[in-house]
Tab-separated table of C-alpha atoms in Angstrom:
chain	number	residue	atom	x	y	z
A	113	MET	CA	97.624	106.564	92.294
A	114	THR	CA	95.005	103.588	93.251
A	115	THR	CA	95.618	102.083	97.096
A	116	ARG	CA	95.027	98.302	96.314
A	117	VAL	CA	93.066	96.215	98.878
A	118	ILE	CA	91.951	93.578	101.081
A	119	ILE	CA	89.327	92.583	102.398
A	120	VAL	CA	89.590	90.294	105.991
A	121	ASP	CA	86.329	89.163	107.507
A	122	ASP	CA	84.245	86.262	108.386
A	123	GLN	CA	80.606	87.864	106.624
A	124	ALA	CA	79.975	86.812	103.751
A	125	MET	CA	77.924	89.307	103.058
A	126	VAL	CA	79.909	91.950	105.123
A	127	ARG	CA	83.229	91.486	102.346
A	128	ALA	CA	80.765	91.405	99.568
A	129	GLY	CA	79.311	94.860	100.683
A	130	PHE	CA	82.436	96.816	101.440
A	131	ALA	CA	83.725	95.288	98.965
A	132	ALA	CA	81.425	96.206	96.103
A	133	LEU	CA	81.517	100.134	97.640
A	134	LEU	CA	85.431	99.859	97.661
A	135	ALA	CA	86.016	98.672	93.679
A	136	ALA	CA	82.889	101.158	92.350
A	137	GLN	CA	85.478	103.235	93.626
A	138	SER	CA	88.108	104.588	90.350
A	139	ASP	CA	90.781	105.147	92.782
A	140	ILE	CA	90.566	102.099	94.890
A	141	ASP	CA	91.084	98.505	93.456
A	142	VAL	CA	89.910	95.002	95.564
A	143	VAL	CA	92.405	93.393	95.252
A	144	GLY	CA	91.175	89.624	97.549
A	145	GLU	CA	89.742	88.810	99.814
A	146	ALA	CA	89.786	86.656	103.661
A	147	PRO	CA	87.338	84.676	105.846
A	148	ASP	CA	89.585	84.324	109.046
A	149	GLY	CA	93.013	86.380	110.143
A	150	VAL	CA	95.467	82.761	108.742
A	151	GLN	CA	93.948	83.724	105.299
A	152	GLY	CA	94.010	87.125	105.521
A	153	VAL	CA	97.777	86.808	106.661
A	154	GLU	CA	98.496	84.712	103.714
A	155	LEU	CA	96.286	86.370	101.033
A	156	SER	CA	97.902	90.138	102.275
A	157	ARG	CA	101.902	88.304	101.639
A	158	ARG	CA	100.327	87.291	98.159
A	159	THR	CA	99.256	90.327	96.977
A	160	HIS	CA	101.164	92.976	99.040
A	161	PRO	CA	98.058	95.425	99.213
A	162	ASP	CA	98.323	98.716	100.689
A	163	LEU	CA	95.360	98.963	102.544
A	164	VAL	CA	94.307	95.862	104.570
A	165	LEU	CA	90.261	95.992	106.639
A	166	MET	CA	90.851	93.724	108.584
A	167	ASP	CA	87.632	92.492	111.571
A	168	VAL	CA	88.799	92.687	114.612
A	169	ARG	CA	86.727	89.009	116.229
A	170	MET	CA	87.171	86.242	113.730
A	171	PRO	CA	87.698	82.084	114.399
A	172	GLU	CA	90.893	80.357	113.019
A	173	MET	CA	92.975	84.023	114.356
A	174	ASP	CA	91.336	87.220	115.436
A	175	GLY	CA	92.389	90.280	113.490
A	176	LEU	CA	94.692	91.508	116.623
A	177	GLU	CA	96.775	88.852	116.191
A	178	ALA	CA	97.337	88.491	112.354
A	179	ALA	CA	97.702	92.883	112.787
A	180	ARG	CA	100.837	91.852	114.544
A	181	ARG	CA	101.372	89.474	111.987
A	182	LEU	CA	101.614	91.925	109.657
A	183	LEU	CA	102.925	94.692	110.887
A	184	SER	CA	106.022	92.662	112.165
A	185	PRO	CA	106.629	90.377	109.700
A	186	PRO	CA	109.976	87.402	110.309
A	187	PRO	CA	112.877	88.196	108.827
A	188	GLY	CA	112.930	88.531	105.064
A	189	VAL	CA	109.143	90.144	104.677
A	190	THR	CA	109.250	93.898	103.904
A	191	HIS	CA	106.331	94.046	102.433
A	192	ARG	CA	104.379	96.521	105.444
A	193	PRO	CA	100.802	96.803	104.598
A	194	ARG	CA	98.613	99.808	106.254
A	195	VAL	CA	95.785	98.380	109.051
A	196	LEU	CA	92.148	99.042	109.777
A	197	MET	CA	90.341	97.459	112.035
A	198	LEU	CA	86.288	97.276	111.532
A	199	THR	CA	85.309	96.904	114.672
A	200	THR	CA	81.646	96.592	116.383
A	201	PHE	CA	79.906	99.558	118.189
A	202	ASP	CA	80.596	99.380	121.402
A	203	VAL	CA	84.589	99.230	120.310
A	204	ASP	CA	86.509	95.523	121.888
A	205	ASP	CA	88.238	94.456	124.268
A	206	TYR	CA	91.952	94.733	122.942
A	207	VAL	CA	91.800	98.249	120.527
A	208	TYR	CA	94.530	99.273	122.629
A	209	GLU	CA	96.049	96.509	122.375
A	210	ALA	CA	95.327	96.755	118.342
A	211	LEU	CA	96.858	100.174	118.751
A	212	ARG	CA	99.893	99.177	120.615
A	213	ALA	CA	100.099	96.203	117.110
A	214	GLY	CA	100.442	99.340	115.135
A	215	ALA	CA	97.463	99.319	113.459
A	216	SER	CA	96.407	102.783	111.336
A	217	GLY	CA	92.425	103.050	113.391
A	218	PHE	CA	89.265	101.977	113.687
A	219	LEU	CA	86.135	102.072	111.370
A	220	LEU	CA	82.680	100.886	112.571
A	221	LYS	CA	80.862	98.560	110.464
A	222	ASP	CA	77.757	100.295	110.007
A	223	ALA	CA	78.927	103.351	108.908
A	224	PRO	CA	77.717	105.003	106.416
A	225	PRO	CA	79.467	104.382	102.600
A	226	ALA	CA	81.224	107.662	102.733
A	227	ASP	CA	82.385	107.252	105.585
A	228	LEU	CA	84.523	104.922	104.588
A	229	ILE	CA	85.727	105.326	101.475
A	230	ALA	CA	86.640	107.934	102.824
A	231	ALA	CA	88.248	105.958	105.859
A	232	VAL	CA	90.411	103.965	103.340
A	233	ARG	CA	91.416	106.613	101.087
A	234	VAL	CA	92.772	108.964	104.930
A	235	VAL	CA	94.650	105.363	105.862
A	236	ALA	CA	96.096	104.668	102.435
A	237	SER	CA	97.416	108.532	102.647
A	238	GLY	CA	99.185	107.864	105.544
A	239	ASP	CA	96.895	109.668	108.520
A	240	ALA	CA	95.843	107.978	110.746
A	241	LEU	CA	92.477	106.825	111.430
A	242	LEU	CA	91.182	107.963	114.768
A	243	ALA	CA	86.868	109.704	115.157
A	244	PRO	CA	87.328	111.148	118.256
A	245	SER	CA	83.985	108.593	119.510
A	246	VAL	CA	85.902	106.380	119.670
A	247	THR	CA	89.267	107.379	121.247
A	248	ARG	CA	87.297	108.459	124.451
A	249	ARG	CA	85.394	104.658	123.650
A	250	LEU	CA	88.774	103.806	123.719
A	251	ILE	CA	90.450	106.041	127.120
A	252	ALA	CA	86.999	104.898	128.857
A	253	ASP	CA	88.023	100.768	128.145
A	254	PHE	CA	91.703	101.086	128.501
A	255	ALA	CA	91.287	103.627	132.421
A	256	LYS	CA	89.128	100.626	132.603
A	257	GLN	CA	92.085	98.386	131.754
A	258	ARG	CA	94.844	99.835	133.024
A	259	PRO	CA	94.323	101.659	135.794
A	260	ALA	CA	97.948	103.029	135.838
A	261	ALA	CA	100.100	104.130	133.054
A	262	ALA	CA	103.573	103.725	132.655
A	263	ARG	CA	106.307	105.382	132.829
A	264	GLY	CA	109.521	105.565	132.351
A	265	LYS	CA	111.916	106.044	129.022
A	266	PRO	CA	107.952	107.155	126.766
A	267	ALA	CA	108.141	110.291	129.712
A	268	LEU	CA	111.594	111.082	128.951
A	269	ARG	CA	110.633	111.165	125.318
A	270	LEU	CA	107.929	114.198	126.021
A	271	LYS	CA	110.965	116.661	127.312
A	272	GLY	CA	111.439	117.180	123.406
A	273	LEU	CA	108.218	118.742	122.629
A	274	THR	CA	107.211	122.677	123.663
A	275	GLU	CA	104.967	123.881	125.745
A	276	ARG	CA	102.369	123.646	122.883
A	277	GLU	CA	102.747	120.935	121.659
A	278	THR	CA	102.056	119.253	124.569
A	279	GLU	CA	99.193	120.884	125.058
A	280	VAL	CA	98.227	120.168	121.419
A	281	LEU	CA	99.367	115.907	122.238
A	282	THR	CA	97.383	116.140	125.419
A	283	LEU	CA	93.964	117.035	123.839
A	284	VAL	CA	94.434	114.597	121.191
A	285	ALA	CA	94.478	112.228	123.800
A	286	ARG	CA	91.711	113.302	125.370
A	287	GLY	CA	89.808	112.405	122.335
A	288	GLN	CA	89.705	116.184	120.692
A	289	SER	CA	89.501	116.866	117.068
A	290	ASN	CA	91.818	119.287	115.039
A	291	THR	CA	88.718	121.486	114.872
A	292	GLU	CA	87.793	121.013	118.581
A	293	ILE	CA	91.815	121.281	119.764
A	294	ALA	CA	91.707	124.419	117.981
A	295	GLN	CA	88.739	126.558	119.330
A	296	THR	CA	89.575	125.733	122.684
A	297	LEU	CA	93.386	126.838	122.049
A	298	VAL	CA	92.505	129.826	119.779
A	299	LEU	CA	94.524	128.797	117.103
A	300	ALA	CA	93.547	128.520	113.829
A	301	GLU	CA	92.774	124.082	112.291
A	302	GLN	CA	95.659	125.007	109.958
A	303	THR	CA	98.318	125.277	113.006
A	304	VAL	CA	96.585	122.318	115.076
A	305	LYS	CA	97.490	120.376	112.170
A	306	THR	CA	100.394	121.510	111.821
A	307	HIS	CA	101.708	121.316	115.100
A	308	VAL	CA	100.094	118.062	115.392
A	309	SER	CA	102.514	117.046	112.746
A	310	ARG	CA	104.926	118.193	114.472
A	311	VAL	CA	104.975	116.267	117.437
A	312	LEU	CA	104.009	113.211	115.497
A	313	THR	CA	108.106	113.705	114.206
A	314	LYS	CA	109.379	115.114	117.155
A	315	LEU	CA	108.565	111.648	119.074
A	316	ASP	CA	109.087	109.216	115.514
A	317	LEU	CA	105.519	108.427	115.937
A	318	ARG	CA	102.967	107.441	113.183
A	319	ASP	CA	100.031	108.417	112.955
A	320	ARG	CA	97.292	109.420	114.994
A	321	ALA	CA	96.549	106.483	116.884
A	322	GLN	CA	100.207	106.066	118.045
A	323	ALA	CA	100.267	109.540	119.823
A	324	VAL	CA	97.515	108.787	121.786
A	325	VAL	CA	98.959	105.568	122.849
A	326	PHE	CA	102.142	107.681	123.586
A	327	ALA	CA	100.632	110.094	125.540
A	328	TYR	CA	98.992	106.993	127.800
A	329	GLU	CA	102.104	105.491	128.479
A	330	SER	CA	104.502	108.396	128.901
A	331	GLY	CA	101.861	110.464	131.895
A	332	LEU	CA	101.604	112.553	129.990
A	333	VAL	CA	97.291	112.054	130.435
A	334	ALA	CA	95.964	109.310	133.249
A	335	PRO	CA	92.939	107.568	132.644
A	336	GLY	CA	90.012	109.660	133.868
A	337	GLU	CA	91.307	113.260	133.840
């Protein structure tokens, strides 16, 4: 199956480079490019891509607002692409907000070409791309900006998890990869993947990115732990 992609970035060289790299893959079809969020949303509505590569900082409309509009469309608009945010090494201040808006993950702009290709395939397949290094930066940012996690309904949903599933979710929220979780809990990596899948299903979460947000909002993990 071919993955249809559009690239939204205000830097023409970045768009051209990413487009050339992705178009060279037999399973990826670049169907358009846009220089800002406004045109990106319009292009997505016209071309119905599977995935949008979205820069965070852009003129006219930033990537966060554009992601919100694509992932929470107005009545009558049914198409919702997956959104992979393009960010700088330092991770922009509103990474957390982008996750809440529904972005499926983040890719550092200076990542190796192979990582870009892999990221598009991972997100297009329905998984989230939230590298442990990015997760840890997200947690640090969360700790600075949100010293008190929200409580209430999210916490009640945790009661549906088993003790092991709760452990796995905690480690996911702390930025551990499946391999690291397997080592921490002395489990097979495939077993960890199964637990993560069950956690997502029970909590009605789309992917790993949403799981990190949920863990903090429910109070399961507190910043600075």
